[in-house]
Amino acid sequence: MNEKMTVLVTGANKGLGYETARRLAELGWTVVTGARDPERGKDAVARLRERRADAHLVHLDLNDAVSIAAAAREVTQRFGRLDVLVNNAGIGGGQLPSQQDLAAMRSLFETNVYGTIAVTQAFLPLLERSPAARIVNVSTTLASLSLASDPTHRITQWNELFGYTVSKAAINSFTVRLAHELRPKRIKVNSACPGYVATDFNQGRGVRTVEQGAEIIVRLATLPDDGPTAGFFDERGRVEW
Ligand SMILES: NC(=O)c1ccc[n+]([C@@H]2O[C@H](COP(=O)([O-])OP(=O)(O)OC[C@H]3O[C@@H](n4cnc5c(N)ncnc54)[C@H](OP(=O)(O)O)[C@@H]3O)[C@@H](O)[C@H]2O)c1
């Protein structure tokens, strides 16, 4: 990876997305900062540029197909390349499985699943031009069926986040299937679990810092050619699906 790399981070105006953008900019990468709100996006780019980052704003709302298509055109025209896509943007929420509100669940799927898939599909032609593209889907260990099958595992305490959990399980499935499809094109696709990180996502209740949480996202974004694909990782290693 000698050439200057270009990364798009969705939902990069705050939280784990911002921290991931900051860290990749520190490596000298061109960082395309995806944000659904132009003002919040401008503010984030200004903060990144204060740190001398080569950061640029692109309007990108996962719930808006027009904005996704326009963002893909804009990145193609302005940068002509994309080496790494970090699918970070997402929303939380949910209830117990027996009580899950279906409208709320559809909305979780709209953003976390269909939005993420739509962004990936829109940027894939650009990623295919890169000699060593990477896609990182930000997921959660809550989505692990293996871990949740153990009644003593701590993640079973989070049963009330059913809608969110299933949306990330769907994304994990997307990771695996897409990774196999893209293997011949040398594009690596992995899911990252940042742990329980203090952000607006959980009203700051998380126990880890964004610096700690972004570590595995950055690692998967910067994988060497002999790195894994079709995997699910936290910073300690593989997570069981
Ligand atoms: N925090 C944790 O403990 C934790 C644990 C595991 C996984 N994760 C995952 O990590 C990712 C980032 O979470 P975070 O903790 O950094 O949360 P956050 O601080 O709430 O940031 C979420 C980001 O996603 C953006 N976003 C939400 N809906 C969007 C949409 N429709 N289109 C475009 N952007 C949208 C938000 O934009 P606005 O600012 O405009 O709302 C914001 O930039 C999520 O995928 C989350 O599921 C978080």
XYZ file of C-alpha atoms and ligand atoms in Angstrom, residues 10-17 34-37 40 60-63 87-91 111-112 138-140 164 168 193-202 206, ligand 1:
88
model
C -20.017 6.592 6.686
C -21.425 8.371 9.732
C -18.023 9.979 10.237
C -19.205 13.188 11.860
C -18.976 11.766 15.391
C -18.366 8.742 17.583
C -16.522 5.729 16.192
C -16.799 6.996 12.615
C -19.764 10.729 5.023
C -22.418 12.624 6.950
C -26.178 12.829 6.562
C -26.349 16.299 8.106
C -22.497 18.291 11.425
C -24.501 10.567 2.530
C -27.777 9.488 4.092
C -28.216 5.717 4.252
C -31.985 6.163 4.076
C -19.654 1.008 6.786
C -19.931 2.620 10.198
C -23.199 4.606 10.152
C -25.959 2.956 12.104
C -28.762 3.357 14.587
C -30.700 2.085 7.895
C -28.438 -0.645 9.235
C -19.069 -2.176 11.872
C -21.024 -4.814 13.765
C -21.360 -6.014 17.340
C -30.743 -3.898 16.481
C -26.256 -6.560 12.705
C -16.857 -5.341 16.830
C -15.701 -2.217 18.709
C -17.023 -3.340 22.111
C -19.295 -1.246 24.326
C -18.044 2.252 23.566
C -19.180 5.509 25.177
C -20.843 7.478 22.351
C -24.187 9.172 21.702
C -25.351 5.743 20.550
C -25.727 4.665 24.188
C -20.363 2.497 27.102
N -21.109 2.515 20.704
C -21.102 1.207 20.869
O -21.021 0.686 21.997
C -21.183 0.297 19.658
C -20.991 -1.079 19.874
C -21.029 -1.940 18.787
C -21.255 -1.438 17.535
N -21.464 -0.105 17.353
C -21.703 0.374 15.988
O -20.774 1.395 15.689
C -21.319 2.260 14.684
C -21.101 3.690 15.110
O -21.748 3.888 16.343
P -21.363 5.025 17.385
O -21.324 4.377 18.699
O -20.208 5.794 16.914
O -22.703 5.887 17.314
P -22.999 7.445 17.134
O -22.022 8.262 17.893
O -24.456 7.579 17.401
O -22.716 7.680 15.575
C -23.549 7.115 14.599
C -23.235 7.772 13.283
O -24.091 7.197 12.286
C -24.747 8.258 11.595
N -26.015 7.844 11.033
C -27.111 7.344 11.663
N -28.091 7.135 10.758
C -27.596 7.496 9.553
C -28.126 7.530 8.235
N -29.381 7.173 7.961
N -27.331 7.960 7.233
C -26.063 8.350 7.477
N -25.510 8.379 8.691
C -26.284 7.952 9.718
C -24.909 9.343 12.651
O -25.192 10.597 12.050
P -25.912 11.805 12.894
O -24.849 12.446 13.728
O -26.434 12.683 11.816
O -26.982 11.164 13.721
C -23.525 9.288 13.290
O -22.582 9.934 12.471
C -22.779 1.840 14.513
O -22.910 1.050 13.363
C -23.051 1.012 15.771
O -24.041 0.040 15.543
C -21.425 0.773 18.381
